[in-house]
Amino acid sequence: MIIALDGPSAAGKGTLARRLAAHYGLAHLDTGSLYRAVGGRVLREGGDPGDAAHAVAAAAALTEEDRLAGDLRSEAVGQAASKVAAIPQVRAKLLEFQRDFARNPPGGAAGAILDGRDIGTVICPEADVKLFLTASLEARAERRFRELQAAGAAPIKRAVLEEMTLRDRRDSERQTAPLMPAHDAFVLDTSALDADQVFAAAVEHVSERMRSRRA
Ligand code: CDP
């Protein structure tokens, strides 16, 4: 079973992906971490994440260390990630790794769940289940604000909202693999739902899809 899970920043993809992976025995790949690793590496090398040649070289040379960098979840790295993610050759470099993960999930897992922006549209258009999580900008900014606070930072609410708006716009307006729901995705607005409710709605949809696929 392959589950594609897409959506904008802080819509709840990470939490849902981890819960679905545990529930169905799937391997999970957070594809945003790949773009973050590339963006973070370019920043560490003192480069400009918008510089295609540098970003492509960073994607080609990516190491385990880049993927585990301590600042991977920082806002600076998030912005750098969305800049390198707009470069088609960077996306091309990361494509095979993602498809291979979906087709041959590690650890003998029964399948895979990949979360990102273009999983249902580009990486795994043949996925058994496609989910698209979304939420209002305010709800997502509030979640990111709390997440940053919980991590010990002192975020400023307006800055969080502005940075999120900027990144969403860059992700949605780019030419290659823009953020959008696949035509056959189940779109779930999580603005007024807690993690348990999102999980329950997703499981219900997955069961329905699997039943109709078997029929
Ligand atoms: O955690 P959050 O949802 O804020 O972001 P993320 O999933 O870690 O993704 C960071 C950035 O990587 C996004 O803003 C996108 O620009 C890019 N990305 C992408 O282009 N395609 C993907 N499949 C996943 C992430």
PDB file of C-alpha atoms in Angstrom, residues 3 5 10-31 33 73 112-115 131 133 144 147 195 198-199 202-203:
ATOM      1  CA  ILE A   3      -0.272   6.528   0.758  1.00  0.00           C
ATOM      2  CA  LEU A   5      -0.044  12.795   1.854  1.00  0.00           C
ATOM      3  CA  ALA A  10       1.697  23.063   9.362  1.00  0.00           C
ATOM      4  CA  ALA A  11      -1.526  21.468   8.110  1.00  0.00           C
ATOM      5  CA  GLY A  12      -0.770  18.420  10.304  1.00  0.00           C
ATOM      6  CA  LYS A  13       0.885  16.120   7.748  1.00  0.00           C
ATOM      7  CA  GLY A  14       3.758  15.010   9.972  1.00  0.00           C
ATOM      8  CA  THR A  15       1.561  13.947  12.890  1.00  0.00           C
ATOM      9  CA  LEU A  16      -0.928  12.170  10.642  1.00  0.00           C
ATOM     10  CA  ALA A  17       1.810  10.435   8.613  1.00  0.00           C
ATOM     11  CA  ARG A  18       3.444   9.031  11.763  1.00  0.00           C
ATOM     12  CA  ARG A  19       0.117   7.750  13.081  1.00  0.00           C
ATOM     13  CA  LEU A  20      -0.938   6.166   9.789  1.00  0.00           C
ATOM     14  CA  ALA A  21       2.516   4.572   9.420  1.00  0.00           C
ATOM     15  CA  ALA A  22       2.216   2.969  12.872  1.00  0.00           C
ATOM     16  CA  HIS A  23      -1.401   1.906  12.272  1.00  0.00           C
ATOM     17  CA  TYR A  24      -0.834   0.222   8.898  1.00  0.00           C
ATOM     18  CA  GLY A  25       2.800  -0.880   9.385  1.00  0.00           C
ATOM     19  CA  LEU A  26       4.131   1.455   6.693  1.00  0.00           C
ATOM     20  CA  ALA A  27       7.560   3.020   6.271  1.00  0.00           C
ATOM     21  CA  HIS A  28       7.337   6.818   6.465  1.00  0.00           C
ATOM     22  CA  LEU A  29       9.304   9.338   4.435  1.00  0.00           C
ATOM     23  CA  ASP A  30       9.056  13.032   5.312  1.00  0.00           C
ATOM     24  CA  THR A  31      10.056  14.375   1.887  1.00  0.00           C
ATOM     25  CA  SER A  33      13.285  16.872   5.193  1.00  0.00           C
ATOM     26  CA  ARG A  73      13.294  22.398  11.431  1.00  0.00           C
ATOM     27  CA  ALA A 112       4.977   3.348   2.454  1.00  0.00           C
ATOM     28  CA  ILE A 113       3.532   6.708   3.328  1.00  0.00           C
ATOM     29  CA  LEU A 114       5.252   9.776   1.888  1.00  0.00           C
ATOM     30  CA  ASP A 115       4.321  13.276   2.950  1.00  0.00           C
ATOM     31  CA  LEU A 131      -4.813  12.635   1.066  1.00  0.00           C
ATOM     32  CA  LEU A 133      -4.555  18.114   4.356  1.00  0.00           C
ATOM     33  CA  ARG A 144       3.519  26.543  14.042  1.00  0.00           C
ATOM     34  CA  GLU A 147       5.368  24.197  17.943  1.00  0.00           C
ATOM     35  CA  ALA A 195      -5.152  15.172  15.738  1.00  0.00           C
ATOM     36  CA  VAL A 198      -7.938  13.965  11.587  1.00  0.00           C
ATOM     37  CA  PHE A 199      -6.609  10.437  12.138  1.00  0.00           C
ATOM     38  CA  ALA A 202      -8.121   9.539   7.320  1.00  0.00           C
ATOM     39  CA  VAL A 203      -8.525   5.920   8.476  1.00  0.00           C
TER      40      VAL A 203
END
